[in-house]
Coordinates of C-alpha atoms in Angstrom, one line a residue:
M474 CA -16.5 -6.7 13.0
L475 CA -17.2 -9.4 10.3
N476 CA -20.7 -10.3 9.3
D477 CA -21.7 -14.0 9.7
S478 CA -22.3 -14.6 6.0
A479 CA -18.8 -13.5 5.1
A480 CA -17.0 -15.0 8.0
G481 CA -18.3 -18.6 7.7
L482 CA -17.6 -21.4 5.1
I483 CA -17.8 -20.4 1.4
P484 CA -20.1 -22.2 -1.0
N485 CA -18.4 -25.2 -2.8
E486 CA -17.5 -23.5 -6.1
N487 CA -14.4 -24.7 -7.9
W488 CA -12.3 -22.1 -9.5
Q489 CA -8.6 -22.1 -10.4
P490 CA -7.0 -18.6 -10.8
A491 CA -4.0 -18.1 -13.0
C492 CA -1.4 -18.2 -10.2
F493 CA -2.4 -21.8 -9.2
K494 CA -2.5 -22.9 -12.8
Q495 CA 1.0 -21.5 -13.2
L496 CA 2.2 -23.6 -10.2
E497 CA 0.5 -26.7 -11.6
K498 CA 2.2 -26.1 -15.0
L499 CA 5.6 -25.8 -13.3
I500 CA 5.1 -29.1 -11.3
N501 CA 4.2 -31.0 -14.5
S502 CA 7.2 -29.6 -16.3
G503 CA 9.5 -31.1 -13.8
N504 CA 11.5 -27.8 -13.4
L505 CA 10.5 -27.1 -9.8
T506 CA 14.0 -27.0 -8.4
Q507 CA 15.0 -24.4 -11.1
R508 CA 12.1 -22.0 -10.7
P509 CA 12.5 -19.3 -8.1
V510 CA 9.5 -17.8 -6.3
G511 CA 11.4 -15.6 -4.0
Y512 CA 14.9 -14.4 -2.9
L513 CA 15.8 -14.1 0.8
N514 CA 18.3 -11.7 2.4
A515 CA 21.1 -14.2 2.6
G516 CA 20.9 -14.8 -1.1
Q517 CA 18.9 -18.1 -0.7
T518 CA 16.5 -18.9 -3.5
V519 CA 13.1 -20.2 -2.6
T520 CA 11.7 -22.5 -5.4
T521 CA 8.1 -23.5 -6.2
A522 CA 8.8 -26.9 -4.8
T523 CA 9.8 -25.5 -1.4
I524 CA 6.7 -23.2 -1.4
L525 CA 4.4 -26.1 -2.2
K526 CA 5.9 -28.4 0.5
S527 CA 5.5 -25.6 3.1
V528 CA 1.9 -24.9 2.0
E529 CA 1.0 -28.5 2.3
G530 CA 2.5 -28.8 5.7
F531 CA 1.0 -25.6 6.9
A532 CA -2.5 -26.4 5.5
E533 CA -2.5 -29.6 7.5
K534 CA -2.0 -27.6 10.7
L535 CA -4.8 -25.3 9.7
S536 CA -7.2 -28.2 9.1
N537 CA -6.9 -29.2 12.7
R538 CA -8.3 -25.8 13.9
V539 CA -11.9 -26.8 13.4
N540 CA -13.4 -24.2 15.8
T541 CA -11.7 -21.1 14.5
Q542 CA -13.7 -18.3 12.9
G543 CA -11.0 -17.7 10.3
W544 CA -7.4 -16.6 9.8
A545 CA -5.7 -13.3 10.5
I546 CA -2.4 -13.1 8.7
Y547 CA 0.6 -11.0 9.5
C548 CA 4.1 -11.8 8.3
D549 CA 7.2 -9.7 8.1
D550 CA 8.6 -11.9 5.4
S551 CA 6.8 -12.0 2.0
V552 CA 7.6 -15.7 1.3
H553 CA 6.1 -16.6 4.7
F554 CA 3.1 -14.5 3.8
I555 CA 2.6 -16.4 0.6
I556 CA 2.7 -19.7 2.4
A557 CA 0.2 -18.6 5.0
L558 CA -2.1 -17.1 2.3
L559 CA -2.1 -20.1 0.0
A560 CA -2.7 -22.5 2.9
A561 CA -5.5 -20.3 4.3
L562 CA -7.2 -20.1 0.9
K563 CA -7.5 -23.9 0.8
T564 CA -9.7 -23.8 4.0
R565 CA -12.3 -21.4 2.5
L566 CA -12.6 -19.6 5.8
A567 CA -12.5 -15.8 6.0
I568 CA -9.0 -14.3 5.8
V569 CA -8.1 -10.9 7.5
I570 CA -4.9 -9.2 6.3
I571 CA -3.6 -7.4 9.4
P572 CA -2.1 -3.9 8.8
N573 CA 0.5 -4.0 11.6
K574 CA 1.8 -6.2 14.4
Q575 CA 0.5 -4.1 17.3
T576 CA -0.6 -6.2 20.3
A577 CA -3.9 -4.4 20.4
T578 CA -4.6 -5.4 16.8
F579 CA -3.8 -9.0 17.4
N580 CA -5.8 -9.2 20.6
D581 CA -8.9 -7.7 18.9
L582 CA -8.9 -10.5 16.3
I583 CA -8.1 -13.2 18.9
S584 CA -11.1 -12.0 20.9
Q585 CA -13.3 -12.7 17.8
N586 CA -12.0 -16.2 17.6
Y587 CA -9.6 -15.6 14.7
T588 CA -6.4 -17.6 14.6
L589 CA -3.2 -15.6 13.9
L590 CA -0.9 -16.9 11.2
T591 CA 2.4 -15.1 11.7
D592 CA 6.2 -15.3 11.6
V593 CA 6.4 -12.9 14.6
S594 CA 7.2 -14.3 18.0
L595 CA 4.1 -14.0 20.2
A596 CA 3.3 -14.7 23.9
T597 CA -0.3 -15.6 23.1
G598 CA 0.2 -19.4 23.3
N599 CA -0.5 -21.9 20.5
D600 CA -4.2 -21.8 21.1
H601 CA -4.3 -18.4 19.4
H602 CA -1.7 -18.5 16.7
I603 CA 0.2 -20.8 14.4
P604 CA 3.8 -19.9 13.5
V605 CA 4.6 -19.7 9.7
V606 CA 7.8 -21.5 8.7
L607 CA 9.5 -22.3 5.4
E608 CA 10.1 -26.1 5.1
A609 CA 13.2 -27.3 3.2
L610 CA 13.1 -30.2 0.8
S611 CA 15.0 -33.0 2.4
D612 CA 14.7 -35.4 -0.5
P613 CA 14.4 -34.7 -4.3
K614 CA 11.8 -37.4 -4.5
E615 CA 9.4 -35.1 -2.7
I616 CA 9.0 -33.2 -5.9
L617 CA 7.4 -36.2 -7.5
D618 CA 5.2 -36.7 -4.5
L619 CA 4.1 -33.1 -4.7
S620 CA 3.3 -33.5 -8.4
K621 CA 0.8 -36.3 -7.6
Q622 CA -1.2 -34.1 -5.2
Q623 CA -4.2 -32.1 -6.1
L624 CA -3.3 -28.4 -6.0
F625 CA -5.8 -25.7 -5.1
S626 CA -9.5 -25.5 -5.5
V627 CA -10.4 -22.0 -4.6
S628 CA -13.7 -20.1 -4.7
C629 CA -13.7 -16.8 -6.6
Q630 CA -16.1 -15.7 -3.8
Q631 CA -13.5 -16.4 -1.1
P632 CA -13.5 -13.4 1.2
L633 CA -10.4 -11.4 2.1
F634 CA -10.6 -8.4 4.4
F635 CA -8.2 -5.5 4.3
Y636 CA -7.8 -2.5 6.5
T637 CA -7.9 1.0 5.1
S638 CA -4.8 3.2 5.8
G639 CA -6.6 5.3 8.4
T640 CA -5.1 8.6 7.1
T641 CA -8.4 10.4 7.6
G642 CA -9.6 8.5 10.7
K643 CA -9.8 5.1 12.3
P644 CA -8.9 2.3 9.8
K645 CA -11.9 0.5 8.4
L646 CA -12.2 -3.2 7.4
I647 CA -13.1 -3.6 3.7
A648 CA -14.2 -7.0 2.2
K649 CA -12.9 -8.2 -1.1
Q650 CA -13.6 -11.4 -3.1
F651 CA -10.5 -13.3 -4.2
G652 CA -11.9 -13.3 -7.8
Q653 CA -11.9 -9.4 -7.8
L654 CA -8.3 -9.3 -6.8
I655 CA -7.3 -11.8 -9.5
D656 CA -9.2 -9.8 -12.1
E657 CA -7.5 -6.6 -11.1
V658 CA -4.1 -8.2 -11.4
A659 CA -5.1 -9.4 -14.9
V660 CA -5.8 -5.8 -15.9
L661 CA -2.4 -4.7 -14.6
N662 CA -0.6 -7.4 -16.5
G663 CA -2.5 -6.5 -19.6
L664 CA -1.1 -3.0 -19.5
W665 CA 2.5 -3.7 -18.4
R666 CA 3.2 -7.3 -19.3
E667 CA 6.4 -6.4 -21.3
N668 CA 7.8 -4.5 -18.4
T669 CA 7.3 -7.1 -15.8
S670 CA 8.0 -10.4 -17.6
Q671 CA 10.9 -12.4 -16.0
A672 CA 11.6 -9.5 -13.6
V673 CA 12.2 -9.7 -9.8
F674 CA 9.7 -7.6 -7.9
I675 CA 11.3 -5.5 -5.2
S676 CA 9.1 -3.6 -2.8
T677 CA 9.4 -0.7 -0.4
V678 CA 5.8 -1.0 0.8
S679 CA 4.2 -3.7 3.0
H680 CA 2.3 -6.6 1.5
Q681 CA -0.1 -6.2 4.5
H682 CA -1.9 -3.4 2.7
I683 CA -3.8 -3.8 -0.5
Y684 CA -1.3 -2.0 -2.7
G685 CA 1.6 -4.2 -1.6
F686 CA -0.6 -7.3 -1.6
L687 CA -1.7 -6.8 -5.3
F688 CA 1.6 -5.5 -6.7
K689 CA 4.2 -7.5 -4.6
I690 CA 2.4 -10.7 -3.9
L691 CA -0.5 -11.5 -6.3
W692 CA 0.9 -10.0 -9.6
P693 CA 4.2 -11.8 -9.6
L694 CA 2.5 -15.0 -8.4
T695 CA 0.1 -15.0 -11.4
I696 CA 2.9 -14.4 -14.0
G697 CA 5.5 -16.7 -12.4
S698 CA 7.9 -13.9 -11.5
P699 CA 10.0 -14.1 -8.3
I700 CA 10.0 -11.5 -5.5
F701 CA 12.7 -10.2 -3.3
S702 CA 11.1 -11.3 0.0
P703 CA 12.3 -8.7 2.6
L704 CA 10.9 -5.2 2.7
V705 CA 13.4 -2.6 1.5
S706 CA 13.4 0.6 3.5
Y707 CA 16.3 2.7 2.2
P708 CA 17.1 4.1 -1.2
E709 CA 20.8 3.0 -1.0
E710 CA 19.6 -0.5 -0.2
L711 CA 17.1 -0.5 -3.1
L712 CA 19.8 0.5 -5.6
A713 CA 22.3 -2.1 -4.3
I714 CA 19.8 -5.0 -4.3
S715 CA 18.6 -4.1 -7.8
R716 CA 22.1 -4.4 -9.2
Q717 CA 22.2 -8.0 -8.1
F718 CA 19.5 -9.1 -10.7
E719 CA 19.3 -9.0 -14.4
R720 CA 15.8 -7.4 -14.5
V721 CA 13.8 -5.8 -11.7
V722 CA 10.5 -4.0 -11.0
W723 CA 10.2 -1.5 -8.1
I724 CA 6.9 -1.4 -6.1
A725 CA 7.5 1.9 -4.2
S726 CA 5.9 4.8 -2.4
P727 CA 6.3 8.6 -3.0
A728 CA 7.8 8.8 0.5
L729 CA 10.8 6.6 -0.5
L730 CA 11.1 7.9 -4.1
K731 CA 11.5 11.5 -2.9
R732 CA 14.6 10.4 -1.0
L733 CA 16.0 8.4 -4.0
P734 CA 17.6 11.1 -6.2
D735 CA 20.3 12.0 -3.6
A736 CA 21.3 8.3 -3.5
I737 CA 21.6 7.7 -7.3
D738 CA 25.2 7.6 -8.4
S739 CA 24.8 5.7 -11.6
P740 CA 22.0 4.1 -13.7
V741 CA 20.5 0.7 -12.7
E742 CA 20.7 -1.2 -15.9
S743 CA 18.3 -3.9 -14.6
L744 CA 15.5 -1.5 -13.8
A745 CA 12.5 -2.3 -16.1
M746 CA 9.7 -0.4 -14.3
V747 CA 9.0 1.9 -11.3
V748 CA 5.5 1.8 -9.8
S749 CA 4.4 4.4 -7.2
S750 CA 1.2 4.6 -5.2
G751 CA -0.1 5.7 -1.8
G752 CA 0.2 9.4 -2.4
K753 CA 1.1 12.2 -4.8
L754 CA 4.5 11.9 -6.5
D755 CA 6.1 15.3 -6.9
Y756 CA 6.8 16.2 -10.5
Q757 CA 10.3 17.2 -9.8
V758 CA 11.0 13.9 -8.1
A759 CA 9.6 12.0 -11.2
R760 CA 11.9 14.0 -13.5
Q761 CA 15.0 13.4 -11.3
I762 CA 14.3 9.7 -11.4
V763 CA 14.1 9.9 -15.2
D764 CA 17.4 11.8 -15.4
G765 CA 19.2 9.4 -13.0
L766 CA 17.6 6.0 -13.9
Q767 CA 16.0 6.5 -17.3
Q768 CA 12.7 5.3 -16.0
L769 CA 9.5 7.5 -15.6
P770 CA 7.5 6.2 -12.7
V771 CA 4.1 4.7 -13.3
E772 CA 1.7 6.2 -10.7
I773 CA -1.4 4.3 -9.6
L774 CA -4.4 6.1 -8.1
G775 CA -6.6 3.9 -6.0
S776 CA -7.8 3.0 -2.5
T777 CA -8.6 0.0 -0.4
E778 CA -12.3 0.5 -1.2
T779 CA -11.9 0.9 -5.0
G780 CA -8.7 -1.0 -5.8
G781 CA -6.8 0.6 -8.7
V782 CA -8.7 3.4 -10.5
A783 CA -6.3 5.2 -12.8
W784 CA -2.7 5.6 -13.8
R785 CA -0.3 8.2 -15.3
Q786 CA 3.3 9.1 -16.0
Q787 CA 4.3 12.7 -15.5
S788 CA 5.8 13.5 -18.8
Q789 CA 4.8 17.1 -18.0
E790 CA 3.8 18.8 -14.8
N791 CA 0.2 17.9 -13.6
S792 CA -0.3 15.2 -16.2
A793 CA -3.8 13.9 -16.6
W794 CA -4.9 10.5 -15.2
T795 CA -6.2 7.7 -17.4
P796 CA -8.8 5.3 -16.0
L797 CA -7.6 1.7 -15.8
P798 CA -9.4 -0.8 -18.1
R799 CA -12.8 -1.8 -16.7
C800 CA -12.9 1.3 -14.5
A801 CA -15.5 4.0 -15.3
V802 CA -15.1 7.4 -13.8
S803 CA -17.4 10.4 -13.4
K804 CA -17.7 13.6 -11.4
D805 CA -20.0 13.4 -8.4
C806 CA -22.6 16.2 -8.8
E807 CA -22.8 17.0 -5.1
T808 CA -19.2 17.0 -4.0
G809 CA -17.3 17.5 -7.3
C810 CA -15.2 14.4 -6.3
L811 CA -14.2 11.4 -8.3
Q812 CA -16.9 8.8 -8.6
V813 CA -15.7 5.3 -9.6
S814 CA -17.6 2.3 -11.0
S815 CA -15.6 -0.9 -11.4
P816 CA -15.6 -4.6 -10.7
F817 CA -12.8 -4.1 -8.2
I818 CA -14.9 -2.2 -5.7
S819 CA -16.0 -3.9 -2.5
S820 CA -19.0 -6.2 -3.3
D821 CA -21.3 -4.0 -1.1
H822 CA -21.2 -1.1 -3.6
S823 CA -21.7 -0.7 -7.3
H824 CA -19.9 2.6 -7.2
F825 CA -17.8 4.6 -4.8
V826 CA -17.1 8.4 -4.3
M827 CA -13.5 9.1 -3.4
G828 CA -12.3 12.1 -1.5
D829 CA -10.4 13.6 -4.4
M830 CA -11.9 16.6 -6.3
I831 CA -11.4 16.4 -10.1
E832 CA -11.6 18.2 -13.4
L833 CA -13.0 15.7 -15.8
Q834 CA -12.1 15.9 -19.5
K835 CA -14.2 15.0 -22.5
D836 CA -11.9 12.1 -23.4
G837 CA -12.5 10.5 -20.0
Q838 CA -9.1 11.5 -18.5
F839 CA -9.1 13.7 -15.5
Y840 CA -7.0 16.0 -13.4
L841 CA -6.8 15.8 -9.6
K842 CA -7.5 19.1 -7.8
E843 CA -7.4 18.6 -4.0
R844 CA -9.1 16.4 -1.5
A845 CA -12.5 17.6 -0.3
D846 CA -11.5 17.0 3.3
R847 CA -8.7 19.5 2.8
I848 CA -11.2 22.4 2.5
V849 CA -12.1 23.8 5.9
K850 CA -14.8 26.3 6.8
I851 CA -13.9 29.0 9.3
E852 CA -16.5 31.7 10.2
E853 CA -18.4 30.8 7.0
K854 CA -15.3 31.3 4.9
R855 CA -13.6 28.4 3.0
L856 CA -9.9 27.8 3.2
S857 CA -7.8 25.4 1.1
L858 CA -5.2 23.8 3.3
A859 CA -3.3 22.8 0.2
Q860 CA -3.1 26.4 -0.9
L861 CA -1.9 27.5 2.5
E862 CA 0.8 24.8 2.5
A863 CA 1.9 25.8 -0.9
V864 CA 2.6 29.4 0.2
L865 CA 4.6 28.3 3.2
Q866 CA 6.5 25.7 1.2
Q867 CA 8.1 28.6 -0.8
C868 CA 9.8 29.9 2.3
K869 CA 13.5 29.3 2.7
E870 CA 12.9 28.3 6.3
V871 CA 10.5 25.5 5.5
S872 CA 11.5 22.0 4.5
Q873 CA 8.1 20.3 4.9
V874 CA 4.7 21.6 6.0
A875 CA 1.3 20.2 6.8
A876 CA -1.8 22.1 7.8
V877 CA -4.9 20.6 9.5
G878 CA -8.3 21.8 10.5
L879 CA -8.9 21.8 14.3
Q880 CA -12.2 22.0 16.2
T881 CA -12.3 23.6 19.6
G882 CA -15.9 23.5 20.9
A883 CA -17.9 25.3 18.3
R884 CA -14.9 27.2 16.9
A885 CA -12.8 25.9 13.9
K886 CA -9.2 26.9 13.5
V887 CA -6.1 25.9 11.6
G888 CA -2.9 24.3 12.9
V889 CA 0.4 24.1 11.0
A890 CA 3.3 21.7 11.5
I891 CA 6.6 22.6 9.9
V892 CA 9.9 20.7 9.5
L893 CA 12.4 23.6 9.4
T894 CA 15.4 23.9 7.1
T895 CA 18.8 24.7 8.5
A896 CA 18.0 28.4 8.0
G897 CA 14.7 28.0 9.7
Q898 CA 16.3 26.2 12.7
E899 CA 18.8 29.0 13.1
K900 CA 16.1 31.6 13.0
L901 CA 14.1 29.7 15.6
H902 CA 17.1 29.5 18.0
K903 CA 17.9 33.2 17.4
L904 CA 14.4 34.7 17.5
G905 CA 12.3 32.2 19.4
K906 CA 9.1 30.4 18.5
R907 CA 6.8 33.4 19.0
S908 CA 8.7 35.6 16.5
L909 CA 8.9 32.8 14.0
N910 CA 5.2 32.2 14.3
L911 CA 4.7 36.0 13.6
H912 CA 7.0 35.8 10.6
F913 CA 4.9 33.1 8.9
T914 CA 1.6 34.7 9.9
Q915 CA 2.6 38.0 8.3
L916 CA 3.7 36.1 5.1
L917 CA 0.3 34.4 5.0
S918 CA -1.6 37.6 5.6
N919 CA -0.6 38.7 2.1
H920 CA -2.6 35.7 0.7
F921 CA -5.4 35.0 3.1
E922 CA -8.0 36.9 5.2
R923 CA -7.2 37.4 8.8
T924 CA -9.9 35.1 10.1
L925 CA -8.3 32.2 8.1
L926 CA -4.8 32.5 9.4
P927 CA -3.4 29.6 11.5
K928 CA -3.8 29.9 15.2
K929 CA -1.5 27.1 16.3
W930 CA 2.1 26.2 15.2
R931 CA 4.3 23.2 15.8
Y932 CA 8.0 22.8 14.8
V933 CA 8.8 19.1 14.5
N934 CA 11.7 16.9 13.3
Q935 CA 9.5 15.0 10.9
L936 CA 5.8 15.0 9.9
P937 CA 3.7 12.0 11.2
E938 CA 3.3 9.3 8.5
N939 CA 2.0 5.8 8.7
S940 CA 3.8 2.7 7.4
Q941 CA 2.7 3.4 3.9
G942 CA 4.3 6.9 3.9
K943 CA 0.9 8.6 4.1
M944 CA 0.2 11.6 6.3
S945 CA -1.8 10.6 9.3
V946 CA -4.5 13.2 10.0
S947 CA -5.2 11.8 13.5
A948 CA -1.5 11.9 14.4
L949 CA -1.1 15.4 12.9
T950 CA -4.1 16.6 15.0
A951 CA -2.6 15.0 18.1
L952 CA 0.4 17.3 17.8
F953 CA -1.8 20.2 18.6
E954 CA -3.4 18.6 21.6
K955 CA 0.0 18.5 23.3
Q956 CA 1.0 21.6 25.2

């Protein structure tokens, strides 16, 4: 999985990123006990001193694992994740950020001689994992002892590996250098420093994927802002927690934000910024958030391979995207898709062609059209799955819809999965599935040729999404393999 040059020890190159300089500055100022790094569920504050003590203790445990290939990190809690990350960085061995806590994922990395660093209870034995814990300060004098210790000497070439989301297939492992990640955070901070200063970062996305890693972990660390450590899963919970702090920033996904308007009962005075990434944010949802919270979400376009690419705020429907500083974009001649050149791309590539088709403007901004993999070819005719979904979405019986291209031998066909509204469920119970299929087919026949009409239909309680709120094509396809 990992090549030998990336997985072994890193050349001895000293480099101190801003987050470590910030920690050193806090130690020298003598204000460690007053400076929060994170907030826990029970209201407990975690200070820089507590983090540093925990890192030092955990790093000592790692130093005893001389025969390991590297570290594979998974933590439910973000403060635990920070401890594991900072301790692992000191070793200069390869670090893999695990996307989930599935047994198969853990076993795969263990089989490659990686040691798991996790706060999840495991039955693998201590030979294969080291539990991550938060150590309390038992004596205030420990602060002075910590201030005498050398902090971190980290290589900008330190490799970290992230898994892609797997929305279009099996997740892939992407290599990043730590210096690339720090540089990208510096760009973000240059754009939104005023919004994020002294704010608590609250996230509805996992830090185990690159979006959450950059926005919930690395960005607040580099600017000395605290995080709310637990993952927030519900709109009502997000609103309630935010009202406990004087200033907050939300790191969110479209999947949660689309459920937010119904939960808003009053403005959140502490809300300084809303960030959304991981998929398209519907314009109507963006406007509802502005109306209810007086904050227009900042949308970030990117991928694991490219890092951040562009941003926008939907002041009007279908607003254009603006490339992030240091990112150059163009239109790939062969595919019509977005081509990106930036220092944030995996070191194996100078540029990367994404799957999104674009309309490029003279001023460098661009409009997203649809993904190239959402165009299917049936009997030599091209069909836009997004266009087909748009027609069905107008039906009163349809709450959500997703279409997918299916391959049966040499024949291609289309399958459609629908979450029905109350009206749709009533019609299904009254008329039956076959009649409802015919109803939707006749509707689509007014817009598409007969050969392009869907051949398979599924009515489900919810569409398959991964932990990032993205549609999983493999899981969607699997719906049509079941009889």
